[in-house]
Amino acid sequence: MNKQFKLTKERLDELNEELVFLKTVREREVAEQIKEARAFGDLSENCEYDEAKNEQGRVFSRIAEIENIVTHAVLIDTGSCSTEVVSTGCTVVVLDLEFKEKEEYHIVGSQEANPATSRISDESPFGKALIGRKIGQQITFDAPAGKLTYEILEIRN
């Protein structure tokens, strides 16, 4: 079974735009670089040709990766999140019980995760611990820093 990728509509649109760019503009640019490098002669010691071929491989690899993600994408409807139970697409306010600090996180699919901006993957240990929980519940999970414990204070769209 192929892996499903949970994405917001915005992220899916971004990926589709990148795919169009790679298949139209970038693919032609790389083909032109290869053509120019061939004109230099002997391909066995032609570093411009080697680099252009490597770039072509990177472009084709990224195209295949995006096509796989888009093909197996499952849209997250962020507007219809329940405020009763934590689910992907929701924003959660938690209390770090060790430091007594409130923190806010947005639960997203793995393709959109960015802990620096408080976007936590539903597949991460923290995200897995939050999914399905309700306001007032405490969660404990293993992190690189050891066991962490939080209390869920608020769930919203």
JSON list of C-alpha atoms in Angstrom, two decimals:
[
{"chain": "A", "resi": 1, "resn": "MET", "atom": "CA", "xyz": [0.00, 0.00, 0.00]},
{"chain": "A", "resi": 2, "resn": "ASN", "atom": "CA", "xyz": [1.30, 3.45, -0.90]},
{"chain": "A", "resi": 3, "resn": "LYS", "atom": "CA", "xyz": [1.84, 6.01, 1.81]},
{"chain": "A", "resi": 4, "resn": "GLN", "atom": "CA", "xyz": [-0.77, 8.75, 1.97]},
{"chain": "A", "resi": 5, "resn": "PHE", "atom": "CA", "xyz": [0.36, 12.34, 2.40]},
{"chain": "A", "resi": 6, "resn": "LYS", "atom": "CA", "xyz": [-1.87, 14.63, 4.47]},
{"chain": "A", "resi": 7, "resn": "LEU", "atom": "CA", "xyz": [-1.79, 18.10, 2.95]},
{"chain": "A", "resi": 8, "resn": "THR", "atom": "CA", "xyz": [-3.68, 21.36, 3.20]},
{"chain": "A", "resi": 9, "resn": "LYS", "atom": "CA", "xyz": [-5.15, 22.76, -0.01]},
{"chain": "A", "resi": 10, "resn": "GLU", "atom": "CA", "xyz": [-2.53, 25.52, 0.08]},
{"chain": "A", "resi": 11, "resn": "ARG", "atom": "CA", "xyz": [0.38, 23.05, 0.23]},
{"chain": "A", "resi": 12, "resn": "LEU", "atom": "CA", "xyz": [-1.10, 20.91, -2.54]},
{"chain": "A", "resi": 13, "resn": "ASP", "atom": "CA", "xyz": [-1.39, 24.03, -4.73]},
{"chain": "A", "resi": 14, "resn": "GLU", "atom": "CA", "xyz": [2.27, 24.92, -3.98]},
{"chain": "A", "resi": 15, "resn": "LEU", "atom": "CA", "xyz": [3.41, 21.45, -4.98]},
{"chain": "A", "resi": 16, "resn": "ASN", "atom": "CA", "xyz": [1.39, 21.56, -8.21]},
{"chain": "A", "resi": 17, "resn": "GLU", "atom": "CA", "xyz": [2.93, 24.94, -9.07]},
{"chain": "A", "resi": 18, "resn": "GLU", "atom": "CA", "xyz": [6.42, 23.59, -8.42]},
{"chain": "A", "resi": 19, "resn": "LEU", "atom": "CA", "xyz": [5.66, 20.55, -10.60]},
{"chain": "A", "resi": 20, "resn": "VAL", "atom": "CA", "xyz": [4.53, 22.73, -13.51]},
{"chain": "A", "resi": 21, "resn": "PHE", "atom": "CA", "xyz": [7.67, 24.89, -13.15]},
{"chain": "A", "resi": 22, "resn": "LEU", "atom": "CA", "xyz": [9.96, 21.85, -13.10]},
{"chain": "A", "resi": 23, "resn": "LYS", "atom": "CA", "xyz": [8.28, 20.19, -16.09]},
{"chain": "A", "resi": 24, "resn": "THR", "atom": "CA", "xyz": [8.20, 23.31, -18.23]},
{"chain": "A", "resi": 25, "resn": "VAL", "atom": "CA", "xyz": [10.83, 25.90, -17.36]},
{"chain": "A", "resi": 26, "resn": "ARG", "atom": "CA", "xyz": [13.47, 23.97, -15.41]},
{"chain": "A", "resi": 27, "resn": "GLU", "atom": "CA", "xyz": [13.47, 20.87, -17.61]},
{"chain": "A", "resi": 28, "resn": "ARG", "atom": "CA", "xyz": [14.09, 23.03, -20.70]},
{"chain": "A", "resi": 29, "resn": "GLU", "atom": "CA", "xyz": [16.86, 24.99, -18.96]},
{"chain": "A", "resi": 30, "resn": "VAL", "atom": "CA", "xyz": [18.70, 21.80, -18.05]},
{"chain": "A", "resi": 31, "resn": "ALA", "atom": "CA", "xyz": [18.27, 20.37, -21.55]},
{"chain": "A", "resi": 32, "resn": "GLU", "atom": "CA", "xyz": [19.84, 23.57, -22.91]},
{"chain": "A", "resi": 33, "resn": "GLN", "atom": "CA", "xyz": [22.75, 23.26, -20.45]},
{"chain": "A", "resi": 34, "resn": "ILE", "atom": "CA", "xyz": [23.38, 19.69, -21.64]},
{"chain": "A", "resi": 35, "resn": "LYS", "atom": "CA", "xyz": [23.25, 20.81, -25.28]},
{"chain": "A", "resi": 36, "resn": "GLU", "atom": "CA", "xyz": [25.77, 23.60, -24.61]},
{"chain": "A", "resi": 37, "resn": "ALA", "atom": "CA", "xyz": [28.09, 21.29, -22.67]},
{"chain": "A", "resi": 38, "resn": "ARG", "atom": "CA", "xyz": [28.06, 18.72, -25.50]},
{"chain": "A", "resi": 39, "resn": "ALA", "atom": "CA", "xyz": [29.30, 21.44, -27.82]},
{"chain": "A", "resi": 40, "resn": "PHE", "atom": "CA", "xyz": [32.53, 21.64, -25.80]},
{"chain": "A", "resi": 41, "resn": "GLY", "atom": "CA", "xyz": [33.64, 18.32, -27.24]},
{"chain": "A", "resi": 42, "resn": "ASP", "atom": "CA", "xyz": [35.03, 15.27, -25.41]},
{"chain": "A", "resi": 43, "resn": "LEU", "atom": "CA", "xyz": [32.37, 14.18, -22.90]},
{"chain": "A", "resi": 44, "resn": "SER", "atom": "CA", "xyz": [34.73, 11.97, -20.88]},
{"chain": "A", "resi": 45, "resn": "GLU", "atom": "CA", "xyz": [36.43, 14.98, -19.25]},
{"chain": "A", "resi": 46, "resn": "ASN", "atom": "CA", "xyz": [33.68, 17.56, -19.58]},
{"chain": "A", "resi": 47, "resn": "CYS", "atom": "CA", "xyz": [32.71, 18.75, -16.10]},
{"chain": "A", "resi": 48, "resn": "GLU", "atom": "CA", "xyz": [30.00, 21.08, -17.47]},
{"chain": "A", "resi": 49, "resn": "TYR", "atom": "CA", "xyz": [28.34, 18.09, -19.11]},
{"chain": "A", "resi": 50, "resn": "ASP", "atom": "CA", "xyz": [28.62, 15.99, -15.94]},
{"chain": "A", "resi": 51, "resn": "GLU", "atom": "CA", "xyz": [27.12, 18.76, -13.82]},
{"chain": "A", "resi": 52, "resn": "ALA", "atom": "CA", "xyz": [24.28, 19.34, -16.28]},
{"chain": "A", "resi": 53, "resn": "LYS", "atom": "CA", "xyz": [23.48, 15.60, -16.29]},
{"chain": "A", "resi": 54, "resn": "ASN", "atom": "CA", "xyz": [23.55, 15.57, -12.46]},
{"chain": "A", "resi": 55, "resn": "GLU", "atom": "CA", "xyz": [21.18, 18.53, -12.39]},
{"chain": "A", "resi": 56, "resn": "GLN", "atom": "CA", "xyz": [18.89, 16.74, -14.84]},
{"chain": "A", "resi": 57, "resn": "GLY", "atom": "CA", "xyz": [18.83, 13.77, -12.45]},
{"chain": "A", "resi": 58, "resn": "ARG", "atom": "CA", "xyz": [17.93, 16.04, -9.52]},
{"chain": "A", "resi": 59, "resn": "VAL", "atom": "CA", "xyz": [15.12, 17.67, -11.50]},
{"chain": "A", "resi": 60, "resn": "PHE", "atom": "CA", "xyz": [13.69, 14.31, -12.62]},
{"chain": "A", "resi": 61, "resn": "SER", "atom": "CA", "xyz": [13.98, 12.98, -9.07]},
{"chain": "A", "resi": 62, "resn": "ARG", "atom": "CA", "xyz": [12.10, 15.97, -7.64]},
{"chain": "A", "resi": 63, "resn": "ILE", "atom": "CA", "xyz": [9.42, 15.63, -10.33]},
{"chain": "A", "resi": 64, "resn": "ALA", "atom": "CA", "xyz": [8.92, 11.97, -9.41]},
{"chain": "A", "resi": 65, "resn": "GLU", "atom": "CA", "xyz": [8.80, 12.83, -5.71]},
{"chain": "A", "resi": 66, "resn": "ILE", "atom": "CA", "xyz": [6.18, 15.56, -6.18]},
{"chain": "A", "resi": 67, "resn": "GLU", "atom": "CA", "xyz": [4.09, 13.38, -8.51]},
{"chain": "A", "resi": 68, "resn": "ASN", "atom": "CA", "xyz": [4.07, 10.64, -5.86]},
{"chain": "A", "resi": 69, "resn": "ILE", "atom": "CA", "xyz": [3.01, 13.09, -3.14]},
{"chain": "A", "resi": 70, "resn": "VAL", "atom": "CA", "xyz": [0.28, 14.67, -5.29]},
{"chain": "A", "resi": 71, "resn": "THR", "atom": "CA", "xyz": [-1.02, 11.26, -6.43]},
{"chain": "A", "resi": 72, "resn": "HIS", "atom": "CA", "xyz": [-1.33, 10.00, -2.85]},
{"chain": "A", "resi": 73, "resn": "ALA", "atom": "CA", "xyz": [-2.41, 13.28, -1.23]},
{"chain": "A", "resi": 74, "resn": "VAL", "atom": "CA", "xyz": [-5.26, 13.36, 1.26]},
{"chain": "A", "resi": 75, "resn": "LEU", "atom": "CA", "xyz": [-6.60, 16.85, 1.83]},
{"chain": "A", "resi": 76, "resn": "ILE", "atom": "CA", "xyz": [-6.88, 18.16, 5.38]},
{"chain": "A", "resi": 77, "resn": "ASP", "atom": "CA", "xyz": [-9.96, 20.29, 5.89]},
{"chain": "A", "resi": 78, "resn": "THR", "atom": "CA", "xyz": [-8.68, 22.78, 8.45]},
{"chain": "A", "resi": 79, "resn": "GLY", "atom": "CA", "xyz": [-12.03, 24.56, 8.64]},
{"chain": "A", "resi": 80, "resn": "SER", "atom": "CA", "xyz": [-13.97, 21.59, 9.97]},
{"chain": "A", "resi": 81, "resn": "CYS", "atom": "CA", "xyz": [-11.74, 20.48, 12.84]},
{"chain": "A", "resi": 82, "resn": "SER", "atom": "CA", "xyz": [-13.55, 19.39, 15.94]},
{"chain": "A", "resi": 83, "resn": "THR", "atom": "CA", "xyz": [-12.82, 21.51, 18.97]},
{"chain": "A", "resi": 84, "resn": "GLU", "atom": "CA", "xyz": [-13.54, 18.48, 21.14]},
{"chain": "A", "resi": 85, "resn": "VAL", "atom": "CA", "xyz": [-10.75, 16.13, 20.03]},
{"chain": "A", "resi": 86, "resn": "VAL", "atom": "CA", "xyz": [-7.28, 16.84, 18.63]},
{"chain": "A", "resi": 87, "resn": "SER", "atom": "CA", "xyz": [-6.96, 15.92, 14.95]},
{"chain": "A", "resi": 88, "resn": "THR", "atom": "CA", "xyz": [-4.76, 16.79, 12.00]},
{"chain": "A", "resi": 89, "resn": "GLY", "atom": "CA", "xyz": [-5.41, 20.38, 10.95]},
{"chain": "A", "resi": 90, "resn": "CYS", "atom": "CA", "xyz": [-6.26, 21.65, 14.43]},
{"chain": "A", "resi": 91, "resn": "THR", "atom": "CA", "xyz": [-4.41, 24.17, 16.54]},
{"chain": "A", "resi": 92, "resn": "VAL", "atom": "CA", "xyz": [-3.69, 23.01, 20.08]},
{"chain": "A", "resi": 93, "resn": "VAL", "atom": "CA", "xyz": [-2.71, 25.08, 23.11]},
{"chain": "A", "resi": 94, "resn": "VAL", "atom": "CA", "xyz": [-0.83, 23.04, 25.69]},
{"chain": "A", "resi": 95, "resn": "LEU", "atom": "CA", "xyz": [0.82, 23.65, 29.04]},
{"chain": "A", "resi": 96, "resn": "ASP", "atom": "CA", "xyz": [4.34, 22.31, 29.49]},
{"chain": "A", "resi": 97, "resn": "LEU", "atom": "CA", "xyz": [4.00, 20.86, 32.98]},
{"chain": "A", "resi": 98, "resn": "GLU", "atom": "CA", "xyz": [7.74, 20.96, 33.69]},
{"chain": "A", "resi": 99, "resn": "PHE", "atom": "CA", "xyz": [8.30, 24.64, 32.85]},
{"chain": "A", "resi": 100, "resn": "LYS", "atom": "CA", "xyz": [4.70, 25.86, 33.35]},
{"chain": "A", "resi": 101, "resn": "GLU", "atom": "CA", "xyz": [4.71, 27.52, 29.92]},
{"chain": "A", "resi": 102, "resn": "LYS", "atom": "CA", "xyz": [1.81, 27.71, 27.44]},
{"chain": "A", "resi": 103, "resn": "GLU", "atom": "CA", "xyz": [2.67, 26.69, 23.91]},
{"chain": "A", "resi": 104, "resn": "GLU", "atom": "CA", "xyz": [0.59, 26.64, 20.73]},
{"chain": "A", "resi": 105, "resn": "TYR", "atom": "CA", "xyz": [1.00, 24.09, 17.95]},
{"chain": "A", "resi": 106, "resn": "HIS", "atom": "CA", "xyz": [-0.68, 23.44, 14.62]},
{"chain": "A", "resi": 107, "resn": "ILE", "atom": "CA", "xyz": [-1.01, 19.71, 13.84]},
{"chain": "A", "resi": 108, "resn": "VAL", "atom": "CA", "xyz": [-0.15, 19.06, 10.18]},
{"chain": "A", "resi": 109, "resn": "GLY", "atom": "CA", "xyz": [0.88, 16.22, 7.88]},
{"chain": "A", "resi": 110, "resn": "SER", "atom": "CA", "xyz": [4.55, 15.28, 7.63]},
{"chain": "A", "resi": 111, "resn": "GLN", "atom": "CA", "xyz": [5.02, 17.24, 4.38]},
{"chain": "A", "resi": 112, "resn": "GLU", "atom": "CA", "xyz": [4.15, 20.52, 6.09]},
{"chain": "A", "resi": 113, "resn": "ALA", "atom": "CA", "xyz": [5.85, 20.03, 9.45]},
{"chain": "A", "resi": 114, "resn": "ASN", "atom": "CA", "xyz": [8.18, 22.78, 10.64]},
{"chain": "A", "resi": 115, "resn": "PRO", "atom": "CA", "xyz": [8.83, 22.75, 14.40]},
{"chain": "A", "resi": 116, "resn": "ALA", "atom": "CA", "xyz": [10.50, 26.17, 14.18]},
{"chain": "A", "resi": 117, "resn": "THR", "atom": "CA", "xyz": [7.11, 27.64, 13.27]},
{"chain": "A", "resi": 118, "resn": "SER", "atom": "CA", "xyz": [5.15, 25.40, 15.68]},
{"chain": "A", "resi": 119, "resn": "ARG", "atom": "CA", "xyz": [3.83, 23.17, 12.88]},
{"chain": "A", "resi": 120, "resn": "ILE", "atom": "CA", "xyz": [4.04, 19.65, 14.32]},
{"chain": "A", "resi": 121, "resn": "SER", "atom": "CA", "xyz": [3.64, 16.50, 12.23]},
{"chain": "A", "resi": 122, "resn": "ASP", "atom": "CA", "xyz": [0.84, 14.13, 13.18]},
{"chain": "A", "resi": 123, "resn": "GLU", "atom": "CA", "xyz": [3.44, 11.36, 12.74]},
{"chain": "A", "resi": 124, "resn": "SER", "atom": "CA", "xyz": [5.93, 12.80, 15.24]},
{"chain": "A", "resi": 125, "resn": "PRO", "atom": "CA", "xyz": [5.99, 11.41, 18.80]},
{"chain": "A", "resi": 126, "resn": "PHE", "atom": "CA", "xyz": [4.39, 14.65, 20.08]},
{"chain": "A", "resi": 127, "resn": "GLY", "atom": "CA", "xyz": [1.78, 14.68, 17.30]},
{"chain": "A", "resi": 128, "resn": "LYS", "atom": "CA", "xyz": [0.90, 11.03, 17.85]},
{"chain": "A", "resi": 129, "resn": "ALA", "atom": "CA", "xyz": [0.49, 11.67, 21.57]},
{"chain": "A", "resi": 130, "resn": "LEU", "atom": "CA", "xyz": [-1.89, 14.59, 20.90]},
{"chain": "A", "resi": 131, "resn": "ILE", "atom": "CA", "xyz": [-4.12, 12.98, 18.24]},
{"chain": "A", "resi": 132, "resn": "GLY", "atom": "CA", "xyz": [-7.42, 11.79, 19.68]},
{"chain": "A", "resi": 133, "resn": "ARG", "atom": "CA", "xyz": [-6.98, 13.55, 23.03]},
{"chain": "A", "resi": 134, "resn": "LYS", "atom": "CA", "xyz": [-9.36, 16.04, 24.66]},
{"chain": "A", "resi": 135, "resn": "ILE", "atom": "CA", "xyz": [-9.09, 19.29, 26.60]},
{"chain": "A", "resi": 136, "resn": "GLY", "atom": "CA", "xyz": [-7.85, 18.70, 30.13]},
{"chain": "A", "resi": 137, "resn": "GLN", "atom": "CA", "xyz": [-6.04, 15.47, 29.32]},
{"chain": "A", "resi": 138, "resn": "GLN", "atom": "CA", "xyz": [-2.34, 15.08, 30.02]},
{"chain": "A", "resi": 139, "resn": "ILE", "atom": "CA", "xyz": [0.01, 13.45, 27.56]},
{"chain": "A", "resi": 140, "resn": "THR", "atom": "CA", "xyz": [3.47, 12.04, 28.12]},
{"chain": "A", "resi": 141, "resn": "PHE", "atom": "CA", "xyz": [5.78, 11.05, 25.30]},
{"chain": "A", "resi": 142, "resn": "ASP", "atom": "CA", "xyz": [9.43, 10.26, 24.66]},
{"chain": "A", "resi": 143, "resn": "ALA", "atom": "CA", "xyz": [11.52, 13.04, 23.10]},
{"chain": "A", "resi": 144, "resn": "PRO", "atom": "CA", "xyz": [15.27, 13.31, 22.55]},
{"chain": "A", "resi": 145, "resn": "ALA", "atom": "CA", "xyz": [15.42, 15.35, 25.79]},
{"chain": "A", "resi": 146, "resn": "GLY", "atom": "CA", "xyz": [13.61, 12.60, 27.71]},
{"chain": "A", "resi": 147, "resn": "LYS", "atom": "CA", "xyz": [9.97, 12.16, 28.73]},
{"chain": "A", "resi": 148, "resn": "LEU", "atom": "CA", "xyz": [7.87, 15.31, 28.32]},
{"chain": "A", "resi": 149, "resn": "THR", "atom": "CA", "xyz": [4.44, 15.91, 29.82]},
{"chain": "A", "resi": 150, "resn": "TYR", "atom": "CA", "xyz": [1.85, 18.42, 28.61]},
{"chain": "A", "resi": 151, "resn": "GLU", "atom": "CA", "xyz": [-1.75, 19.24, 29.45]},
{"chain": "A", "resi": 152, "resn": "ILE", "atom": "CA", "xyz": [-4.15, 20.16, 26.65]},
{"chain": "A", "resi": 153, "resn": "LEU", "atom": "CA", "xyz": [-5.74, 23.55, 27.37]},
{"chain": "A", "resi": 154, "resn": "GLU", "atom": "CA", "xyz": [-7.50, 24.42, 24.13]},
{"chain": "A", "resi": 155, "resn": "ILE", "atom": "CA", "xyz": [-8.35, 22.95, 20.71]},
{"chain": "A", "resi": 156, "resn": "ARG", "atom": "CA", "xyz": [-9.42, 25.19, 17.83]},
{"chain": "A", "resi": 157, "resn": "ASN", "atom": "CA", "xyz": [-9.63, 25.38, 14.04]}
]
